[in-house]
PDB file of C-alpha atoms and ligand atoms in Angstrom:
ATOM      1  CA  UNK A   1     158.157   9.103 -36.244  1.00 54.00           C
ATOM      2  CA  UNK A   2     157.304   7.583 -39.571  1.00 64.00           C
ATOM      3  CA  UNK A   3     158.378   8.025 -43.172  1.00 65.00           C
ATOM      4  CA  UNK A   4     155.895   9.213 -45.837  1.00 69.00           C
ATOM      5  CA  UNK A   5     155.661   5.629 -47.166  1.00 70.00           C
ATOM      6  CA  UNK A   6     154.490   4.380 -43.737  1.00 70.00           C
ATOM      7  CA  UNK A   7     152.222   7.332 -43.012  1.00 70.00           C
ATOM      8  CA  UNK A   8     149.032   5.729 -44.390  1.00 71.00           C
ATOM      9  CA  UNK A   9     149.582   2.830 -41.955  1.00 67.00           C
ATOM     10  CA  UNK A  10     149.797   5.192 -38.991  1.00 70.00           C
ATOM     11  CA  UNK A  11     147.337   7.820 -40.252  1.00 72.00           C
ATOM     12  CA  UNK A  12     145.181   8.989 -37.360  1.00 79.00           C
ATOM     13  CA  UNK A  13     142.616  11.543 -38.618  1.00 82.00           C
ATOM     14  CA  UNK A  14     142.231  12.893 -35.089  1.00 90.00           C
ATOM     15  CA  UNK A  15     145.943  13.515 -34.604  1.00 91.00           C
ATOM     16  CA  UNK A  16     148.146  16.516 -35.080  1.00 95.00           C
ATOM     17  CA  UNK A  17     150.778  15.768 -37.720  1.00 94.00           C
ATOM     18  CA  UNK A  18     154.113  17.513 -37.402  1.00 96.00           C
ATOM     19  CA  UNK A  19     155.931  17.258 -40.713  1.00 96.00           C
ATOM     20  CA  UNK A  20     159.681  17.588 -40.312  1.00 97.00           C
ATOM     21  CA  UNK A  21     162.470  17.974 -42.847  1.00 96.00           C
ATOM     22  CA  UNK A  22     165.311  19.497 -40.837  1.00 96.00           C
ATOM     23  CA  UNK A  23     167.670  19.639 -43.822  1.00 96.00           C
ATOM     24  CA  UNK A  24     166.132  21.809 -45.119  1.00 96.00           C
ATOM     25  CA  UNK A  25     162.462  22.264 -46.163  1.00 97.00           C
ATOM     26  CA  UNK A  26     160.739  22.748 -42.798  1.00 98.00           C
ATOM     27  CA  UNK A  27     163.655  24.798 -41.494  1.00 98.00           C
ATOM     28  CA  UNK A  28     163.397  26.952 -44.621  1.00 98.00           C
ATOM     29  CA  UNK A  29     159.642  27.382 -44.178  1.00 97.00           C
ATOM     30  CA  UNK A  30     159.969  28.319 -40.500  1.00 97.00           C
ATOM     31  CA  UNK A  31     162.697  30.817 -41.445  1.00 98.00           C
ATOM     32  CA  UNK A  32     160.508  32.290 -44.202  1.00 97.00           C
ATOM     33  CA  UNK A  33     157.619  32.783 -41.759  1.00 97.00           C
ATOM     34  CA  UNK A  34     160.042  34.259 -39.244  1.00 97.00           C
ATOM     35  CA  UNK A  35     161.010  36.725 -42.003  1.00 97.00           C
ATOM     36  CA  UNK A  36     157.413  37.733 -42.639  1.00 97.00           C
ATOM     37  CA  UNK A  37     156.232  35.570 -45.551  1.00 96.00           C
ATOM     38  CA  UNK A  38     152.426  35.757 -45.714  1.00 96.00           C
ATOM     39  CA  UNK A  39     151.775  32.212 -46.945  1.00 95.00           C
ATOM     40  CA  UNK A  40     153.563  29.237 -48.481  1.00 96.00           C
ATOM     41  CA  UNK A  41     151.696  27.068 -50.973  1.00 96.00           C
ATOM     42  CA  UNK A  42     153.338  23.604 -50.914  1.00 94.00           C
ATOM     43  CA  UNK A  43     153.062  21.651 -54.154  1.00 93.00           C
ATOM     44  CA  UNK A  44     154.322  18.118 -54.690  1.00 89.00           C
ATOM     45  CA  UNK A  45     155.550  18.436 -58.307  1.00 93.00           C
ATOM     46  CA  UNK A  46     157.868  20.674 -60.322  1.00 97.00           C
ATOM     47  CA  UNK A  47     155.192  20.936 -63.022  1.00 97.00           C
ATOM     48  CA  UNK A  48     152.733  22.502 -60.553  1.00 96.00           C
ATOM     49  CA  UNK A  49     155.392  24.989 -59.456  1.00 97.00           C
ATOM     50  CA  UNK A  50     156.228  25.879 -63.074  1.00 98.00           C
ATOM     51  CA  UNK A  51     152.545  26.502 -63.795  1.00 98.00           C
ATOM     52  CA  UNK A  52     152.374  28.928 -60.875  1.00 97.00           C
ATOM     53  CA  UNK A  53     155.583  30.611 -62.029  1.00 98.00           C
ATOM     54  CA  UNK A  54     154.048  31.099 -65.479  1.00 98.00           C
ATOM     55  CA  UNK A  55     151.167  32.907 -63.771  1.00 98.00           C
ATOM     56  CA  UNK A  56     153.540  35.298 -62.021  1.00 98.00           C
ATOM     57  CA  UNK A  57     153.851  33.672 -58.596  1.00 98.00           C
ATOM     58  CA  UNK A  58     157.043  33.776 -56.528  1.00 98.00           C
ATOM     59  CA  UNK A  59     158.336  30.199 -56.474  1.00 98.00           C
ATOM     60  CA  UNK A  60     160.823  28.284 -54.320  1.00 98.00           C
ATOM     61  CA  UNK A  61     161.741  24.977 -55.951  1.00 98.00           C
ATOM     62  CA  UNK A  62     164.445  22.374 -55.252  1.00 97.00           C
ATOM     63  CA  UNK A  63     165.180  18.908 -56.550  1.00 96.00           C
ATOM     64  CA  UNK A  64     168.070  16.808 -55.256  1.00 93.00           C
ATOM     65  CA  UNK A  65     169.188  19.780 -53.126  1.00 94.00           C
ATOM     66  CA  UNK A  66     169.660  22.090 -56.141  1.00 96.00           C
ATOM     67  CA  UNK A  67     167.487  25.115 -56.917  1.00 98.00           C
ATOM     68  CA  UNK A  68     165.350  24.510 -60.023  1.00 98.00           C
ATOM     69  CA  UNK A  69     166.439  26.853 -62.822  1.00 97.00           C
ATOM     70  CA  UNK A  70     162.992  28.453 -63.254  1.00 98.00           C
ATOM     71  CA  UNK A  71     162.549  29.239 -59.572  1.00 98.00           C
ATOM     72  CA  UNK A  72     163.085  32.515 -57.674  1.00 98.00           C
ATOM     73  CA  UNK A  73     164.394  30.671 -54.612  1.00 98.00           C
ATOM     74  CA  UNK A  74     165.967  27.335 -53.788  1.00 98.00           C
ATOM     75  CA  UNK A  75     165.624  25.446 -50.511  1.00 98.00           C
ATOM     76  CA  UNK A  76     168.108  27.303 -48.358  1.00 98.00           C
ATOM     77  CA  UNK A  77     166.664  29.189 -45.374  1.00 98.00           C
ATOM     78  CA  UNK A  78     169.032  32.004 -46.317  1.00 98.00           C
ATOM     79  CA  UNK A  79     167.214  32.554 -49.636  1.00 98.00           C
ATOM     80  CA  UNK A  80     164.054  33.793 -47.863  1.00 98.00           C
ATOM     81  CA  UNK A  81     165.195  37.139 -46.519  1.00 98.00           C
ATOM     82  CA  UNK A  82     162.750  39.712 -45.093  1.00 98.00           C
ATOM     83  CA  UNK A  83     163.484  41.990 -48.056  1.00 98.00           C
ATOM     84  CA  UNK A  84     162.477  39.273 -50.535  1.00 98.00           C
ATOM     85  CA  UNK A  85     159.563  37.535 -48.772  1.00 97.00           C
ATOM     86  CA  UNK A  86     157.909  39.845 -46.220  1.00 98.00           C
ATOM     87  CA  UNK A  87     154.200  40.056 -46.996  1.00 97.00           C
ATOM     88  CA  UNK A  88     154.529  37.727 -49.997  1.00 97.00           C
ATOM     89  CA  UNK A  89     152.758  34.475 -50.964  1.00 96.00           C
ATOM     90  CA  UNK A  90     155.189  31.841 -52.174  1.00 97.00           C
ATOM     91  CA  UNK A  91     154.716  28.530 -53.972  1.00 97.00           C
ATOM     92  CA  UNK A  92     157.176  25.933 -52.704  1.00 97.00           C
ATOM     93  CA  UNK A  93     158.234  22.453 -53.814  1.00 97.00           C
ATOM     94  CA  UNK A  94     161.088  20.311 -52.521  1.00 96.00           C
ATOM     95  CA  UNK A  95     162.268  16.773 -53.090  1.00 94.00           C
ATOM     96  CA  UNK A  96     160.709  15.276 -49.964  1.00 91.00           C
ATOM     97  CA  UNK A  97     159.412  17.920 -47.562  1.00 91.00           C
ATOM     98  CA  UNK A  98     156.466  19.350 -49.505  1.00 92.00           C
ATOM     99  CA  UNK A  99     155.458  15.867 -50.683  1.00 89.00           C
ATOM    100  CA  UNK A 100     155.195  14.779 -47.033  1.00 90.00           C
ATOM    101  CA  UNK A 101     152.988  17.805 -46.282  1.00 92.00           C
ATOM    102  CA  UNK A 102     150.559  16.941 -49.067  1.00 88.00           C
ATOM    103  CA  UNK A 103     150.480  13.274 -47.915  1.00 88.00           C
ATOM    104  CA  UNK A 104     149.415  14.355 -44.414  1.00 88.00           C
ATOM    105  CA  UNK A 105     146.754  16.838 -45.590  1.00 88.00           C
ATOM    106  CA  UNK A 106     143.709  14.958 -44.207  1.00 87.00           C
ATOM    107  CA  UNK A 107     144.870  14.956 -40.572  1.00 90.00           C
ATOM    108  CA  UNK A 108     143.067  16.991 -37.889  1.00 93.00           C
ATOM    109  CA  UNK A 109     145.858  19.601 -38.026  1.00 94.00           C
ATOM    110  CA  UNK A 110     149.143  19.650 -39.964  1.00 95.00           C
ATOM    111  CA  UNK A 111     152.045  21.851 -38.964  1.00 96.00           C
ATOM    112  CA  UNK A 112     155.693  21.909 -39.975  1.00 97.00           C
ATOM    113  CA  UNK A 113     158.445  21.571 -37.395  1.00 98.00           C
ATOM    114  CA  UNK A 114     162.196  21.985 -37.261  1.00 98.00           C
ATOM    115  CA  UNK A 115     164.790  22.595 -34.552  1.00 97.00           C
ATOM    116  CA  UNK A 116     164.493  26.343 -35.157  1.00 98.00           C
ATOM    117  CA  UNK A 117     160.819  26.335 -34.074  1.00 98.00           C
ATOM    118  CA  UNK A 118     160.868  23.302 -31.741  1.00 98.00           C
ATOM    119  CA  UNK A 119     159.445  24.931 -28.620  1.00 98.00           C
ATOM    120  CA  UNK A 120     156.777  26.784 -30.600  1.00 98.00           C
ATOM    121  CA  UNK A 121     155.653  23.480 -32.179  1.00 98.00           C
ATOM    122  CA  UNK A 122     155.585  21.811 -28.758  1.00 98.00           C
ATOM    123  CA  UNK A 123     153.426  24.662 -27.439  1.00 97.00           C
ATOM    124  CA  UNK A 124     151.068  24.245 -30.410  1.00 97.00           C
ATOM    125  CA  UNK A 125     150.679  20.506 -29.692  1.00 97.00           C
ATOM    126  CA  UNK A 126     150.120  21.091 -25.963  1.00 96.00           C
ATOM    127  CA  UNK A 127     147.336  23.554 -26.712  1.00 96.00           C
ATOM    128  CA  UNK A 128     145.377  20.751 -28.429  1.00 93.00           C
ATOM    129  CA  UNK A 129     146.381  17.816 -26.187  1.00 86.00           C
ATOM    130  CA  UNK A 130     145.797  15.388 -29.057  1.00 93.00           C
ATOM    131  CA  UNK A 131     147.934  12.505 -30.293  1.00 93.00           C
ATOM    132  CA  UNK A 132     150.921  13.747 -32.257  1.00 94.00           C
ATOM    133  CA  UNK A 133     152.353  11.993 -35.301  1.00 93.00           C
ATOM    134  CA  UNK A 134     155.801  13.115 -36.416  1.00 94.00           C
ATOM    135  CA  UNK A 135     156.077  12.594 -40.151  1.00 93.00           C
ATOM    136  CA  UNK A 136     159.768  12.435 -41.039  1.00 93.00           C
ATOM    137  CA  UNK A 137     160.244  13.536 -44.642  1.00 91.00           C
ATOM    138  CA  UNK A 138     163.565  11.700 -44.793  1.00 84.00           C
ATOM    139  CA  UNK A 139     165.007  10.971 -48.204  1.00 83.00           C
ATOM    140  CA  UNK A 140     163.012   9.076 -50.817  1.00 82.00           C
ATOM    141  CA  UNK A 141     160.839   7.390 -48.189  1.00 78.00           C
ATOM    142  CA  UNK A 142     163.713   6.430 -45.921  1.00 82.00           C
ATOM    143  CA  UNK A 143     163.634   7.945 -42.440  1.00 78.00           C
ATOM    144  CA  UNK A 144     166.832   9.861 -41.670  1.00 88.00           C
ATOM    145  CA  UNK A 145     168.767  10.738 -38.517  1.00 89.00           C
ATOM    146  CA  UNK A 146     168.040  14.456 -38.187  1.00 93.00           C
ATOM    147  CA  UNK A 147     164.274  14.208 -38.682  1.00 94.00           C
ATOM    148  CA  UNK A 148     164.107  11.307 -36.209  1.00 93.00           C
ATOM    149  CA  UNK A 149     166.157  13.290 -33.704  1.00 94.00           C
ATOM    150  CA  UNK A 150     163.671  16.170 -34.037  1.00 96.00           C
ATOM    151  CA  UNK A 151     160.879  13.680 -33.310  1.00 95.00           C
ATOM    152  CA  UNK A 152     162.737  12.598 -30.194  1.00 95.00           C
ATOM    153  CA  UNK A 153     163.229  16.198 -29.085  1.00 96.00           C
ATOM    154  CA  UNK A 154     159.514  16.939 -29.511  1.00 97.00           C
ATOM    155  CA  UNK A 155     158.545  13.695 -27.748  1.00 96.00           C
ATOM    156  CA  UNK A 156     160.875  14.559 -24.857  1.00 96.00           C
ATOM    157  CA  UNK A 157     159.204  17.935 -24.314  1.00 97.00           C
ATOM    158  CA  UNK A 158     155.670  16.534 -24.564  1.00 96.00           C
ATOM    159  CA  UNK A 159     156.347  13.511 -22.316  1.00 95.00           C
ATOM    160  CA  UNK A 160     158.080  15.663 -19.700  1.00 95.00           C
ATOM    161  CA  UNK A 161     154.871  17.659 -19.276  1.00 94.00           C
ATOM    162  CA  UNK A 162     153.245  14.482 -17.952  1.00 91.00           C
ATOM    163  CA  UNK A 163     150.426  14.868 -20.486  1.00 92.00           C
ATOM    164  CA  UNK A 164     151.865  12.486 -23.090  1.00 91.00           C
ATOM    165  CA  UNK A 165     153.192   8.934 -23.166  1.00 88.00           C
ATOM    166  CA  UNK A 166     155.974   8.155 -25.628  1.00 79.00           C
ATOM    167  CA  UNK A 167     153.575   6.147 -27.820  1.00 81.00           C
ATOM    168  CA  UNK A 168     155.280   4.187 -30.588  1.00 84.00           C
ATOM    169  CA  UNK A 169     158.536   2.247 -30.268  1.00 86.00           C
ATOM    170  CA  UNK A 170     159.982   4.627 -32.848  1.00 85.00           C
ATOM    171  CA  UNK A 171     159.172   7.566 -30.562  1.00 88.00           C
ATOM    172  CA  UNK A 172     160.833   5.825 -27.602  1.00 91.00           C
ATOM    173  CA  UNK A 173     163.991   5.210 -29.651  1.00 90.00           C
ATOM    174  CA  UNK A 174     163.982   8.764 -31.010  1.00 91.00           C
ATOM    175  CA  UNK A 175     163.544  10.235 -27.545  1.00 93.00           C
ATOM    176  CA  UNK A 176     166.402   8.081 -26.192  1.00 92.00           C
ATOM    177  CA  UNK A 177     168.588   9.301 -29.081  1.00 90.00           C
ATOM    178  CA  UNK A 178     167.802  12.876 -28.096  1.00 92.00           C
ATOM    179  CA  UNK A 179     168.364  12.453 -24.340  1.00 91.00           C
ATOM    180  CA  UNK A 180     171.451  10.216 -24.791  1.00 90.00           C
ATOM    181  CA  UNK A 181     172.816  12.886 -27.050  1.00 84.00           C
ATOM    182  CA  UNK A 182     172.589  15.515 -24.293  1.00 82.00           C
ATOM    183  CA  UNK A 183     169.773  17.183 -26.260  1.00 83.00           C
ATOM    184  CA  UNK A 184     172.260  18.526 -28.791  1.00 85.00           C
ATOM    185  CA  UNK A 185     171.101  18.256 -32.418  1.00 84.00           C
ATOM    186  CA  UNK A 186     174.687  18.479 -33.668  1.00 83.00           C
ATOM    187  CA  UNK A 187     175.640  15.281 -31.857  1.00 77.00           C
ATOM    188  CA  UNK A 188     174.638  12.965 -34.701  1.00 72.00           C
ATOM    189  CA  UNK A 189     176.057  15.062 -37.493  1.00 73.00           C
ATOM    190  CA  UNK A 190     178.399  12.377 -38.723  1.00 72.00           C
ATOM    191  CA  UNK A 191     175.431  10.031 -39.229  1.00 74.00           C
ATOM    192  CA  UNK A 192     173.435  12.398 -41.407  1.00 84.00           C
ATOM    193  CA  UNK A 193     173.497  11.265 -45.046  1.00 85.00           C
ATOM    194  CA  UNK A 194     171.927  14.509 -46.128  1.00 89.00           C
ATOM    195  CA  UNK A 195     174.829  16.597 -44.888  1.00 89.00           C
ATOM    196  CA  UNK A 196     177.046  14.682 -47.301  1.00 89.00           C
ATOM    197  CA  UNK A 197     174.633  15.505 -50.138  1.00 90.00           C
ATOM    198  CA  UNK A 198     174.631  19.182 -49.167  1.00 93.00           C
ATOM    199  CA  UNK A 199     178.446  19.232 -48.931  1.00 92.00           C
ATOM    200  CA  UNK A 200     178.765  17.596 -52.359  1.00 93.00           C
ATOM    201  CA  UNK A 201     176.785  20.560 -53.722  1.00 94.00           C
ATOM    202  CA  UNK A 202     178.540  23.212 -51.593  1.00 94.00           C
ATOM    203  CA  UNK A 203     175.297  23.861 -49.729  1.00 94.00           C
ATOM    204  CA  UNK A 204     176.383  22.916 -46.208  1.00 92.00           C
ATOM    205  CA  UNK A 205     176.399  26.555 -45.026  1.00 94.00           C
ATOM    206  CA  UNK A 206     172.815  26.184 -43.705  1.00 94.00           C
ATOM    207  CA  UNK A 207     173.608  23.120 -41.546  1.00 94.00           C
ATOM    208  CA  UNK A 208     174.512  24.969 -38.305  1.00 94.00           C
ATOM    209  CA  UNK A 209     171.413  27.166 -38.729  1.00 96.00           C
ATOM    210  CA  UNK A 210     169.192  24.096 -39.281  1.00 96.00           C
ATOM    211  CA  UNK A 211     170.550  22.589 -36.037  1.00 95.00           C
ATOM    212  CA  UNK A 212     169.984  25.709 -33.908  1.00 96.00           C
ATOM    213  CA  UNK A 213     167.146  25.538 -31.382  1.00 96.00           C
ATOM    214  CA  UNK A 214     164.230  27.976 -31.221  1.00 98.00           C
ATOM    215  CA  UNK A 215     165.178  30.810 -33.547  1.00 98.00           C
ATOM    216  CA  UNK A 216     161.521  31.578 -34.293  1.00 97.00           C
ATOM    217  CA  UNK A 217     158.154  31.165 -32.587  1.00 97.00           C
ATOM    218  CA  UNK A 218     156.323  30.738 -35.894  1.00 97.00           C
ATOM    219  CA  UNK A 219     154.399  27.478 -36.456  1.00 97.00           C
ATOM    220  CA  UNK A 220     153.442  27.093 -40.144  1.00 97.00           C
ATOM    221  CA  UNK A 221     149.964  25.513 -40.157  1.00 96.00           C
ATOM    222  CA  UNK A 222     148.328  23.878 -43.166  1.00 95.00           C
ATOM    223  CA  UNK A 223     144.911  25.339 -43.987  1.00 93.00           C
ATOM    224  CA  UNK A 224     142.558  25.092 -46.962  1.00 86.00           C
ATOM    225  CA  UNK A 225     141.692  28.433 -48.540  1.00 84.00           C
ATOM    226  CA  UNK A 226     138.216  29.414 -49.739  1.00 79.00           C
ATOM    227  CA  UNK A 227     139.138  28.212 -53.228  1.00 76.00           C
ATOM    228  CA  UNK A 228     140.219  24.847 -51.788  1.00 73.00           C
ATOM    229  CA  UNK A 229     143.966  25.366 -51.968  1.00 76.00           C
ATOM    230  CA  UNK A 230     146.362  24.067 -49.331  1.00 79.00           C
ATOM    231  CA  UNK A 231     148.530  26.802 -47.897  1.00 82.00           C
ATOM    232  CA  UNK A 232     150.724  27.121 -44.841  1.00 88.00           C
ATOM    233  CA  UNK A 233     150.277  30.265 -42.849  1.00 87.00           C
TER     234      UNK A 233
HETATM  235  C1  MLT B 301     163.946  17.765 -49.092  1.00 84.76           C
HETATM  236  O1  MLT B 301     162.849  18.312 -49.234  1.00 84.76           O
HETATM  237  O2  MLT B 301     164.177  16.588 -49.347  1.00 84.76           O
HETATM  238  C2  MLT B 301     165.131  18.526 -48.626  1.00 84.76           C
HETATM  239  O3  MLT B 301     164.717  19.687 -48.012  1.00 84.76           O
HETATM  240  C3  MLT B 301     166.048  18.701 -49.806  1.00 84.76           C
HETATM  241  C4  MLT B 301     167.050  19.818 -49.614  1.00 84.76           C
HETATM  242  O4  MLT B 301     167.720  19.865 -48.574  1.00 84.76           O
HETATM  243  O5  MLT B 301     167.156  20.636 -50.519  1.00 84.76           O
END
């Protein structure tokens, strides 16, 4: 469980990296795939997203929790309905989540995790039996409660199979948080800074959804297309 700033220190090219941004980017992406999106093209900057928009792409873009004016979608999982995204390719940029994905791009495999696809992500990791690094998108390079709690939930599943040790001290702490919290993501709500940000912008409606376990079995995986572009599919 490390923040994007620390990732280069803990980069393990042989590992599976699970990028998490519970509120809301990786929840939104898992929801979009659950609703039939064909691919999501994560880009780190607004300028890249605007360039795609100018070329006619569907774009989801958020900065500081607000939808960017030029974009078709913001960063709420409720924006990506089957009617709007099924079969579509979407360009996506968020304040922290998509930046973390691009930082992790050189790992053996990169997937995105959230509480809504927790068990599916655990199954993906178990199929490879490789080290797992949980990259917590956090907020401006600070690890946050909800992403850490996800890391603890994933660690708890993997360790309980007997195939994994808890690894880093951070993973031990995160797993203890999860088990001491009776494995209920909502237990730490009052400690989540990001919920306050969402509330200040009247965007807290997605919070219960983001904290619900296993709504989809989709695991967005980062791949490089023939023309060298990173997409999740
Ligand atoms: C992020 O990428 O930092 C968050 O998903 C921001 C948000 O909740 O809109």
